[in-house]
Coordinates of C-alpha atoms in Angstrom, one line a residue:
X1079 CA 161.7 97.5 137.8
X1080 CA 158.6 98.6 135.7
X1081 CA 159.5 97.9 132.4
X1082 CA 158.6 93.3 133.5
X1083 CA 155.9 92.7 133.2
X1084 CA 156.4 90.5 136.9
X1085 CA 158.2 91.8 139.8
X1086 CA 161.0 88.4 139.0
X1087 CA 162.3 87.0 136.6
X1088 CA 162.1 83.3 135.8
X1089 CA 166.1 83.2 136.8
X1090 CA 165.6 84.9 139.4
X1091 CA 162.9 82.6 141.2
X1092 CA 164.9 79.7 140.2
X1093 CA 167.9 81.2 142.0
X1094 CA 165.7 82.0 144.8
X1095 CA 164.9 78.5 145.0
X1096 CA 168.2 77.0 145.0
X1097 CA 168.4 78.5 148.5
X1098 CA 166.6 76.4 149.8
X1099 CA 168.5 73.2 148.6
X1100 CA 171.3 74.9 149.3
X1101 CA 172.8 75.4 146.3
X1102 CA 173.3 78.9 146.9
X1103 CA 173.6 81.5 149.9
X1104 CA 171.2 83.7 151.0
X1105 CA 172.3 87.5 150.9
X1106 CA 170.9 87.9 155.2
X1107 CA 170.5 85.2 157.3
X1108 CA 168.0 86.7 160.3
X1109 CA 168.5 84.2 163.3
X1110 CA 166.9 83.3 166.6
X1111 CA 164.3 85.7 165.6
X1112 CA 160.7 86.7 167.6
X1113 CA 158.8 87.9 164.4
X1114 CA 154.5 88.2 163.9
X1115 CA 153.6 85.7 161.5
X1116 CA 150.4 86.9 160.4
X1117 CA 148.6 83.6 159.5
X1118 CA 148.7 81.5 162.7
X1119 CA 148.3 85.0 164.0
X1120 CA 150.9 84.6 166.9
X1121 CA 154.7 85.5 167.9
X1122 CA 156.9 82.8 166.3
X1123 CA 160.3 81.9 166.3
X1124 CA 162.7 81.0 163.6
X1125 CA 164.9 81.5 161.3
X1126 CA 164.7 84.6 158.1
X1127 CA 166.0 84.2 154.5
X1128 CA 166.7 86.4 152.0
X1129 CA 168.0 86.9 149.0
X1130 CA 168.0 90.8 147.2
X1131 CA 164.3 92.1 148.0
X1132 CA 162.8 88.8 148.8
X1133 CA 162.3 86.8 151.9
X1134 CA 162.8 82.7 150.4
X1135 CA 162.1 81.2 153.7
X1136 CA 160.8 82.2 157.1
X1137 CA 160.5 78.9 159.3
X1138 CA 162.8 77.1 161.6
X1139 CA 165.4 75.7 159.6
X1140 CA 168.6 76.7 159.4
X1141 CA 170.0 77.1 155.1
X1142 CA 172.8 74.8 154.5
X1143 CA 174.7 77.3 152.9
X1144 CA 175.5 80.5 154.4
X1145 CA 179.3 81.9 152.5
X1146 CA 179.3 85.3 152.3
X1147 CA 175.8 85.2 153.9
X1148 CA 175.5 88.7 156.1
X1149 CA 174.2 86.7 159.7
X1150 CA 172.1 89.4 161.9
X1151 CA 171.4 87.8 165.3
X1152 CA 167.7 89.3 166.3
X1153 CA 168.5 88.0 169.9
X1154 CA 166.4 90.1 172.4
X1155 CA 164.5 92.2 169.2
X1156 CA 161.1 91.4 167.5
X1157 CA 160.5 91.5 164.3
X1158 CA 157.0 92.6 162.3
X1159 CA 156.4 93.9 158.6
X1160 CA 157.4 96.9 157.4
X1161 CA 154.2 99.0 157.6
X1162 CA 152.2 100.7 154.8
X1163 CA 151.1 104.6 154.7
X1164 CA 147.5 103.4 152.4
X1165 CA 147.0 107.7 151.9
X1166 CA 149.8 110.2 151.1
X1167 CA 149.9 113.2 149.7
X1168 CA 153.6 113.8 148.3
X1169 CA 153.7 117.3 148.4
X1170 CA 152.5 119.0 151.2
X1171 CA 155.9 120.8 150.8
X1172 CA 158.1 117.7 150.9
X1173 CA 157.8 115.9 147.8
X1174 CA 157.6 112.0 147.2
X1175 CA 161.3 110.9 147.6
X1176 CA 162.1 113.3 150.5
X1177 CA 158.9 111.7 152.4
X1178 CA 160.3 107.9 151.7
X1179 CA 163.5 108.6 153.3
X1180 CA 161.7 109.9 156.0
X1181 CA 159.0 107.3 156.7
X1182 CA 161.7 104.6 156.1
X1183 CA 163.3 105.6 159.2
X1184 CA 159.5 105.3 161.1
X1185 CA 159.0 102.3 159.7
X1186 CA 157.2 103.0 157.4
X1187 CA 158.2 101.1 154.0
X1188 CA 155.5 101.2 151.7
X1189 CA 153.2 104.0 150.5
X1190 CA 150.1 104.3 148.8
X1191 CA 150.6 108.0 147.0
X1192 CA 148.2 110.7 145.6
X1193 CA 148.8 111.7 142.1
X1194 CA 147.0 115.3 142.1
X1195 CA 150.4 116.6 141.2
X1196 CA 150.8 114.8 138.2
X1197 CA 147.4 115.6 136.8
X1198 CA 148.1 118.9 137.4
X1199 CA 151.6 120.2 136.7
X1200 CA 153.3 117.3 134.1
X1201 CA 152.3 115.9 131.3
X1202 CA 151.7 111.7 131.3
X1203 CA 154.6 110.8 129.6
X1204 CA 156.9 112.5 132.1
X1205 CA 154.8 111.8 135.0
X1206 CA 155.2 107.6 133.9
X1207 CA 158.9 107.8 133.8
X1208 CA 159.0 110.0 137.2
X1209 CA 157.1 106.7 138.1
X1210 CA 159.9 104.7 137.1
X1211 CA 162.6 106.8 139.0
X1212 CA 161.4 107.2 142.3
X1213 CA 160.1 102.8 141.8
X1214 CA 164.6 102.5 142.5
X1215 CA 164.1 104.1 146.3
X1216 CA 164.1 101.2 148.9
X1217 CA 160.3 102.3 149.9
X1218 CA 157.6 100.6 147.9
X1219 CA 155.7 103.6 146.5
X1220 CA 152.4 102.6 144.9
X1221 CA 150.0 105.4 143.9
X1222 CA 146.6 105.9 143.2
X1223 CA 144.4 108.2 140.0
X1224 CA 142.7 111.1 140.6
X1225 CA 138.8 111.6 138.5
X1226 CA 138.7 115.4 139.9
X1227 CA 141.1 117.5 140.7
X1228 CA 138.9 118.9 144.2
X1229 CA 138.4 122.2 142.9
X1230 CA 137.5 123.8 140.1
X1231 CA 139.6 124.1 136.8
X1232 CA 139.8 125.7 133.1
X1233 CA 140.0 123.4 130.9
X1234 CA 139.0 120.4 133.7
X1235 CA 137.4 118.0 131.1
X1236 CA 141.1 118.7 129.1
X1237 CA 143.6 117.9 132.2
X1238 CA 141.1 114.7 133.4
X1239 CA 140.6 113.2 129.9
X1240 CA 139.0 110.3 129.2
X1241 CA 142.2 108.6 127.7
X1242 CA 144.8 110.0 130.8
X1243 CA 142.3 108.5 133.0
X1244 CA 142.6 105.3 131.9
X1245 CA 146.2 104.7 131.7
X1246 CA 147.0 105.8 134.7
X1247 CA 144.3 103.3 135.9
X1248 CA 145.9 100.8 133.7
X1249 CA 149.4 101.4 135.2
X1250 CA 151.0 98.4 136.8
X1251 CA 152.1 100.3 139.8
X1252 CA 148.1 102.0 140.5
X1253 CA 146.5 100.5 142.7
X1254 CA 143.0 102.0 143.2
X1255 CA 140.8 105.3 142.1
X1256 CA 140.1 108.2 144.1
X1257 CA 140.1 109.8 145.9
X1258 CA 136.3 110.6 145.9
X1259 CA 135.9 114.1 146.3
X1260 CA 134.1 114.9 143.6
X1261 CA 131.4 112.4 144.6
X1262 CA 128.1 114.7 144.8
X1263 CA 128.6 115.4 141.1
X1264 CA 128.8 111.2 141.1
X1265 CA 125.6 111.4 142.7
X1266 CA 124.1 114.3 140.6
X1267 CA 124.5 111.5 137.4
X1268 CA 128.4 111.8 136.4
X1269 CA 128.4 109.2 134.1
X1270 CA 132.2 109.4 132.8
X1271 CA 133.2 109.9 136.6
X1272 CA 130.9 106.3 136.8
X1273 CA 132.6 104.7 134.3
X1274 CA 136.6 105.6 135.7
X1275 CA 135.0 103.7 138.2
X1276 CA 133.7 100.4 136.5
X1277 CA 136.6 100.8 135.0
X1278 CA 139.0 100.7 137.6
X1279 CA 136.7 97.9 139.0
X1280 CA 136.7 95.9 136.2
X1281 CA 141.3 96.2 136.3
X1282 CA 140.6 94.7 140.2
X1283 CA 141.5 97.8 141.9
X1284 CA 140.1 99.8 145.3
X1285 CA 138.2 103.2 144.8
X1286 CA 138.9 105.3 148.1
X1287 CA 135.6 107.6 149.1
X1288 CA 136.4 110.5 150.9
X1289 CA 132.0 111.0 152.6
X1290 CA 132.6 113.2 155.0
X1291 CA 129.2 113.5 157.4
X1292 CA 127.3 111.0 154.8
X1293 CA 124.5 109.5 156.0
X1294 CA 123.7 106.0 155.6
X1295 CA 121.7 106.0 152.4
X1296 CA 124.1 108.3 151.1
X1297 CA 127.1 105.5 151.7
X1298 CA 124.5 103.4 150.7
X1299 CA 124.7 104.7 147.5
X1300 CA 128.4 105.1 147.1
X1301 CA 128.9 101.6 147.8
X1302 CA 126.5 100.5 144.7
X1303 CA 128.5 102.7 142.7
X1304 CA 132.2 100.9 143.9
X1305 CA 133.6 103.0 146.5
X1306 CA 135.1 100.3 149.2
X1307 CA 136.9 102.4 151.4
X1308 CA 137.0 105.5 153.0
X1309 CA 139.3 107.7 156.0
X1310 CA 136.5 110.4 156.9
X1311 CA 135.0 109.0 159.7
X1312 CA 134.8 111.1 163.1
X1313 CA 133.5 109.4 165.4
X1314 CA 133.0 105.5 166.5
X1315 CA 129.3 106.3 164.8
X1316 CA 131.1 107.0 161.8
X1317 CA 133.1 103.4 161.5
X1318 CA 130.0 101.7 162.6
X1319 CA 128.4 103.0 159.7
X1320 CA 130.9 102.3 157.6
X1321 CA 131.1 99.2 158.5
X1322 CA 127.5 98.3 158.1
X1323 CA 127.9 99.0 154.7
X1324 CA 130.7 96.9 153.7
X1325 CA 133.5 99.0 153.4
X1326 CA 137.3 99.6 154.6
X1327 CA 137.8 101.8 157.5
X1328 CA 140.9 104.0 157.2
X1329 CA 141.5 105.4 161.0
X1330 CA 143.0 108.9 160.3
X1331 CA 145.6 110.6 162.9
X1332 CA 146.4 113.7 160.9
X1333 CA 147.0 117.4 161.0
X1334 CA 143.9 119.4 160.5
X1335 CA 142.4 115.6 161.9
X1336 CA 143.9 114.1 164.3
X1337 CA 140.8 111.8 165.9
X1338 CA 142.2 108.9 166.9
X1339 CA 142.4 109.4 170.3
X1340 CA 138.8 110.0 169.7
X1341 CA 138.0 106.9 167.0
X1342 CA 139.6 104.7 169.6
X1343 CA 137.8 105.5 172.7
X1344 CA 134.3 105.6 170.6
X1345 CA 135.6 101.9 169.3
X1346 CA 135.8 101.0 173.1
X1347 CA 132.6 101.9 173.8
X1348 CA 130.8 101.3 171.4
X1349 CA 132.7 97.3 171.6
X1350 CA 134.0 97.4 167.9
X1351 CA 137.0 95.0 168.7
X1352 CA 136.4 93.2 165.1
X1353 CA 139.4 94.9 163.6
X1354 CA 140.4 93.2 160.2
X1355 CA 138.6 95.8 157.9
X1356 CA 139.9 99.5 159.7
X1357 CA 143.2 100.6 158.2
X1358 CA 145.4 103.4 160.2
X1359 CA 146.7 106.5 158.1
X1360 CA 148.0 110.1 158.5
X1361 CA 146.0 111.3 155.3
X1362 CA 148.8 113.3 153.9
X1363 CA 149.8 115.3 156.9
X1364 CA 151.9 118.7 157.2
X1365 CA 155.3 118.2 158.1
X1366 CA 155.5 119.0 161.4
X1367 CA 153.3 116.8 162.2
X1368 CA 155.2 113.8 161.9
X1369 CA 157.9 114.7 164.4
X1370 CA 157.7 112.1 165.9
X1371 CA 156.7 109.5 163.4
X1372 CA 154.3 108.0 161.2
X1373 CA 152.2 104.8 161.3
X1374 CA 154.7 103.6 164.0
X1375 CA 152.3 105.9 166.1
X1376 CA 149.1 105.2 165.6
X1377 CA 150.4 101.9 166.2
X1378 CA 151.9 102.8 170.2
X1379 CA 148.5 104.6 170.2
X1380 CA 146.4 101.6 170.0
X1381 CA 148.2 99.6 172.2
X1382 CA 148.3 102.0 174.7
X1383 CA 144.2 102.0 174.5
X1384 CA 143.9 98.5 174.7
X1385 CA 143.9 97.2 170.9
X1386 CA 145.7 93.6 170.9
X1387 CA 149.3 94.5 169.9
X1388 CA 148.6 92.2 167.0
X1389 CA 145.6 93.5 165.9
X1390 CA 147.5 96.7 166.1
X1391 CA 150.1 95.4 163.8
X1392 CA 147.9 94.1 161.4
X1393 CA 145.9 97.5 160.7
X1394 CA 149.5 99.2 159.7
X1395 CA 150.3 96.7 157.5
X1396 CA 148.6 92.6 157.0
X1397 CA 145.6 94.5 156.4
X1398 CA 146.1 97.4 154.4
X1399 CA 147.9 94.8 152.2
X1400 CA 144.9 92.6 151.8
X1401 CA 142.4 95.2 151.3
X1402 CA 144.5 96.1 147.8
X1403 CA 145.1 92.7 146.8
X1404 CA 149.0 93.1 147.8
X1405 CA 149.1 90.6 149.8
X1406 CA 151.6 88.3 147.9
X1407 CA 153.9 91.0 148.0
X1408 CA 153.0 92.8 151.1
X1409 CA 152.2 92.7 154.6
X1410 CA 154.0 89.9 156.2
X1411 CA 156.8 88.5 157.2
X1412 CA 156.7 85.5 155.0
X1413 CA 158.0 83.3 152.5
X1414 CA 158.0 85.0 149.2
X1415 CA 156.9 88.5 150.1
X1416 CA 159.2 91.3 149.9
X1417 CA 161.8 92.0 152.4
X1418 CA 160.3 94.9 154.8
X1419 CA 161.1 94.2 158.4
X1420 CA 160.6 96.6 161.3
X1421 CA 163.3 95.8 164.2
X1422 CA 162.0 96.3 167.4
X1423 CA 163.0 96.9 171.1
X1424 CA 159.6 94.6 172.5
X1425 CA 156.3 94.5 170.9
X1426 CA 154.9 97.6 172.4
X1427 CA 157.5 99.6 171.1
X1428 CA 156.4 99.9 167.2
X1429 CA 159.1 102.7 166.6
X1430 CA 162.0 100.5 164.9
X1431 CA 166.1 100.7 166.1
X1432 CA 167.0 99.1 162.7
X1433 CA 164.6 98.5 159.2
X1434 CA 165.0 96.7 156.3
X1435 CA 163.3 97.6 153.3
X1436 CA 163.5 95.5 150.0
X1437 CA 165.9 93.9 151.6
X1438 CA 168.1 96.7 152.4
X1439 CA 169.2 98.5 155.6
X1440 CA 167.6 101.6 155.4
X1441 CA 168.4 102.0 159.4
X1442 CA 170.7 99.9 161.8
X1443 CA 170.8 100.3 165.3
X1444 CA 169.0 104.0 165.2
X1445 CA 171.6 105.6 162.8
X1446 CA 170.0 106.0 159.3
X1447 CA 171.4 105.1 155.6
X1448 CA 170.6 106.8 153.1
X1449 CA 171.2 104.7 149.8
X1450 CA 169.4 106.5 146.6
X1451 CA 170.6 109.0 144.9
X1452 CA 168.9 111.9 144.8
X1453 CA 166.2 112.3 142.0
X1454 CA 167.1 115.5 139.3
X1455 CA 163.2 117.0 139.1
X1456 CA 164.6 119.1 136.2
X1457 CA 164.5 115.9 134.6
X1458 CA 161.2 115.1 134.6
X1459 CA 159.8 119.0 133.9
X1460 CA 159.6 120.0 137.7
X1461 CA 161.2 123.2 137.7
X1462 CA 161.1 126.4 139.9
X1463 CA 158.5 128.6 139.3
X1464 CA 159.5 131.2 136.8
X1465 CA 156.7 134.2 136.7
X1466 CA 157.3 136.7 133.6
X1467 CA 155.1 139.2 134.7
X1468 CA 154.8 141.5 137.7
X1469 CA 152.4 142.4 140.4
X1470 CA 151.4 145.8 139.8
X1471 CA 149.3 147.8 142.5
X1472 CA 146.1 147.7 140.2
X1473 CA 146.0 144.3 140.8
X1474 CA 145.7 144.4 144.9
X1475 CA 142.6 146.7 144.0
X1476 CA 139.9 145.8 146.2
X1477 CA 136.1 146.6 145.8
X1478 CA 134.1 143.2 146.2
X1479 CA 131.3 143.9 149.1
X1480 CA 131.6 139.3 149.6
X1481 CA 133.8 138.2 151.5
X1482 CA 135.2 135.1 152.8
X1483 CA 135.7 133.8 156.7
X1484 CA 137.8 131.3 158.2
X1485 CA 135.6 128.6 160.6
X1486 CA 138.8 126.9 161.3
X1487 CA 141.5 125.6 159.6
X1488 CA 140.1 124.7 156.0
X1489 CA 136.4 125.6 156.8
X1490 CA 135.2 129.3 155.7
X1491 CA 131.6 130.7 154.9
X1492 CA 130.7 133.9 153.3
X1493 CA 130.1 137.2 154.8
X1494 CA 129.6 140.8 154.2
X1495 CA 132.4 143.3 154.1
X1496 CA 131.4 146.9 156.2
X1497 CA 134.8 147.8 156.5
X1498 CA 136.4 150.3 153.6
X1499 CA 139.1 148.2 151.4
X1500 CA 139.9 151.2 149.2
X1501 CA 143.1 151.6 151.9
X1502 CA 146.3 150.2 151.0
X1503 CA 146.5 148.8 154.4
X1504 CA 144.0 147.4 156.5
X1505 CA 143.8 148.4 160.2
X1506 CA 145.7 146.3 162.7
X1507 CA 142.1 146.2 165.0
X1508 CA 140.4 144.2 162.3
X1509 CA 140.6 140.2 161.7
X1510 CA 140.6 140.9 158.1
X1511 CA 143.4 140.7 155.3
X1512 CA 143.1 141.4 152.2
X1513 CA 143.6 138.0 150.0
X1514 CA 144.1 137.3 146.3
X1515 CA 144.3 134.5 144.1
X1516 CA 146.1 135.6 141.0
X1517 CA 147.0 132.7 138.0
X1518 CA 150.3 131.3 138.4
X1519 CA 150.6 132.4 134.2
X1520 CA 149.3 136.1 135.0
X1521 CA 146.3 135.8 133.1
X1522 CA 143.5 136.3 135.5
X1523 CA 143.2 137.1 139.2
X1524 CA 139.7 137.2 141.7
X1525 CA 140.5 140.2 145.0
X1526 CA 138.6 140.2 148.3
X1527 CA 138.6 140.2 151.5
X1528 CA 140.0 137.0 154.7
X1529 CA 138.1 137.6 157.7
X1530 CA 139.9 135.3 160.7
X1531 CA 143.2 134.3 159.2
X1532 CA 145.1 137.1 161.6
X1533 CA 144.9 140.7 162.7
X1534 CA 149.0 141.0 162.0
X1535 CA 150.2 139.7 159.0
X1536 CA 151.5 142.2 156.9
X1537 CA 152.2 140.6 153.6
X1538 CA 152.0 136.8 153.2
X1539 CA 152.2 134.6 149.6
X1540 CA 151.7 131.4 148.8
X1541 CA 153.0 129.7 145.4
X1542 CA 152.0 126.2 147.0
X1543 CA 148.0 126.1 146.8
X1544 CA 145.5 123.3 145.3
X1545 CA 146.5 123.9 141.5
X1546 CA 149.5 126.2 142.3
X1547 CA 148.5 129.6 142.4
X1548 CA 149.7 131.9 144.0
X1549 CA 147.8 133.2 147.4
X1550 CA 148.3 136.5 148.3
X1551 CA 147.0 137.6 151.6
X1552 CA 147.8 140.7 154.4
X1553 CA 147.0 143.8 155.5
X1554 CA 149.8 145.8 153.9
X1555 CA 149.3 146.0 150.4
X1556 CA 153.3 147.3 149.6
X1557 CA 154.4 144.3 152.5
X1558 CA 152.1 141.9 150.1
X1559 CA 153.6 143.0 147.2
X1560 CA 157.3 142.7 148.4
X1561 CA 156.5 139.0 149.6
X1562 CA 155.1 137.9 145.9
X1563 CA 158.7 139.5 144.6
X1564 CA 160.5 137.7 146.9
X1565 CA 158.6 134.7 146.3
X1566 CA 159.2 135.0 142.4
X1567 CA 162.8 135.6 143.3
X1568 CA 163.1 131.9 145.1
X1569 CA 161.4 130.3 142.4
X1570 CA 158.3 129.5 144.7
X1571 CA 157.6 129.3 147.8
X1572 CA 155.9 130.5 151.0
X1573 CA 156.5 134.2 152.1
X1574 CA 156.4 136.2 155.1
X1575 CA 157.2 140.1 154.9
X1576 CA 156.6 142.9 157.3
X1577 CA 157.4 146.6 157.4
X1578 CA 159.4 146.1 154.5
X1579 CA 161.3 142.9 155.4
X1580 CA 161.2 139.4 154.5
X1581 CA 160.3 137.9 158.3
X1582 CA 160.3 133.5 157.0
X1583 CA 160.1 131.9 153.6
X1584 CA 160.3 128.3 153.1
X1585 CA 161.7 127.5 149.8
X1586 CA 159.6 125.3 147.2
X1587 CA 162.0 125.2 144.1
X1588 CA 160.0 122.4 142.7
X1589 CA 157.2 123.8 140.7
X1590 CA 156.2 126.2 143.7
X1591 CA 154.7 123.5 145.7
X1592 CA 157.7 121.1 147.2
X1593 CA 161.2 121.4 148.6
X1594 CA 163.9 120.0 148.1
X1595 CA 165.0 119.9 151.6
X1596 CA 164.9 116.8 153.9
X1597 CA 162.3 116.4 156.1
X1598 CA 163.8 117.0 159.6
X1599 CA 165.0 120.6 157.9
X1600 CA 161.8 120.8 157.1
X1601 CA 159.7 120.0 160.0
X1602 CA 161.6 123.4 161.4
X1603 CA 160.6 125.9 158.6
X1604 CA 157.7 124.8 159.3
X1605 CA 157.2 125.6 162.9
X1606 CA 158.5 127.9 162.5
X1607 CA 156.2 129.6 160.2
X1608 CA 153.9 128.4 163.0
X1609 CA 155.0 130.3 165.5
X1610 CA 155.6 133.3 163.4
X1611 CA 151.8 133.5 162.0
X1612 CA 150.8 132.8 165.8
X1613 CA 152.6 135.7 167.4
X1614 CA 150.9 137.4 164.6
X1615 CA 147.2 136.4 165.4
X1616 CA 146.2 133.3 163.6
X1617 CA 143.7 131.3 165.1
X1618 CA 143.8 127.8 163.9
X1619 CA 146.2 124.4 164.1
X1620 CA 147.6 124.5 160.3
X1621 CA 148.1 127.5 157.9
X1622 CA 149.2 125.0 155.5
X1623 CA 146.0 123.0 155.4
X1624 CA 144.8 126.7 154.9
X1625 CA 147.0 127.7 152.1
X1626 CA 145.4 124.1 150.3
X1627 CA 142.3 123.8 150.6
X1628 CA 141.3 128.0 150.8
X1629 CA 140.6 126.7 146.6
X1630 CA 139.2 123.4 147.2
X1631 CA 135.5 122.5 146.5
X1632 CA 135.5 119.4 148.4
X1633 CA 134.9 121.3 151.5
X1634 CA 131.9 123.8 152.3
X1635 CA 130.9 126.3 151.7
X1636 CA 133.1 129.4 149.7
X1637 CA 136.3 128.7 147.8
X1638 CA 137.9 131.0 146.2
X1639 CA 139.3 128.6 142.3
X1640 CA 140.3 129.3 139.0
X1641 CA 136.7 130.3 137.8
X1642 CA 136.0 132.7 140.6
X1643 CA 134.5 132.9 144.2
X1644 CA 132.5 129.1 144.6
X1645 CA 129.4 128.6 146.3
X1646 CA 130.2 124.9 147.0
X1647 CA 126.8 123.9 148.0
X1648 CA 125.1 125.3 145.1
X1649 CA 127.2 124.4 142.7
X1650 CA 127.6 128.2 141.0
X1651 CA 130.4 131.1 140.8
X1652 CA 129.2 133.9 143.1
X1653 CA 132.2 136.5 140.8
X1654 CA 133.8 135.4 138.5
X1655 CA 137.6 136.1 137.9
X1656 CA 138.8 139.0 136.3
X1657 CA 141.1 139.2 133.6
X1658 CA 144.6 140.9 134.0

């Protein structure tokens, strides 16, 4: 419990020790287990005794007292520690509970999560109450605290106040600061951010970077400022540069950066065969990307590439726990650790047939077991989006001579508008669309043209965005308004409209950002959205991240934010938002 100072009370520890003496039985006995012993770096055979959420013994002996114990014969199975996903954005249409439930089925029993949603949408008291609630899950959830919003906000200094950031840093479920999407301002002299990093280090916690394309000198500076790890390596040379500067390197394989095959091949060519400073992450991918699994997929790819199985499993567990100073609780099957254990058919098949999380079965012989109760999100201030304003045709007036061109799913650049955009419908033989960002409270808007998104998307509206403000894209203003009205009616979501009808919707009733549906259902909804957009000319790989990053100023070159159209490289507002 978060209210406790220590994970186990003295009384509980005494009871655990009594099991060793035979005075009490374990709750679960795993007999004849072939398991990965991370300290010895070898596969061993023995017996594992579990009481509640803790391994009380792992070795050759059997308990003297097995009264009422659940005895499981593990003959023929291989046991490994539960996997740890160190970089989760638990609001990519799914929510923390639905993601953790799905993750557990794939063997990921510990997650380290982004708190950006909480900063932007909840007061601290409500957020901390929610952290206590999700801690009841069989999946262990840790958090990191942001130092910036990765976009330009109105009143950012109030949202990311010194007192709130420090309160998050001091929270016992927060294990790191970052990710440092605002590192350019840190380099430019932001001493408040540097102070927060210093506080993070003083508390014995880690700092996560976000340094795509950074040079040796930049990486060196950021190491001096306090960064510990970075997940932005896209080549073997990137990995080498980070290792040279002393970083832990997260190898990423995500929906917008499915880089692991390239990284593994480059590592082989460069003979980067020391894996103790390497981790795995899927970096908050969209639902459909997880249809085949999560960290288990990355382990399999690593083993198939020739990485020794023990190293592959350590990158998914032991290395992560050691990096975050959590090795006394996580990352290995050993006495005193939390009982997170995956049961495999063999060491070359990392997708588990059974899973123990905090000593509870969440998957048994291939069958999922849901043991945590559904969260009542409204108790924490997370409710359906309620907009008390109307979208008018005046809100869809476009006259700006300067537009946004998509280069890929997430990179944008400026372009000069040469076509007539005073029409109510743009021609379908062009790849330009109307594009507006409107304040969710209805106070301001900014209108421009988006080039390269699609040729035949008539009306496309989303309350899912970096800040939760409303994105409108489309060729036809009437269909854009129809999609908006439907999004408003369902309490938030992503809606596609065409020729006066609703073609598809993904309901996001949790603050307009997250779904309540379990991930397998959400995967199907997102896959259908991808198909429909592709049929209408969307040429890239990840439309959900396209929506999410249209306002994200940690990516080049032009973004549309709460302050207006923003030039990322020159750090200037080109065109301010207009009051409605």
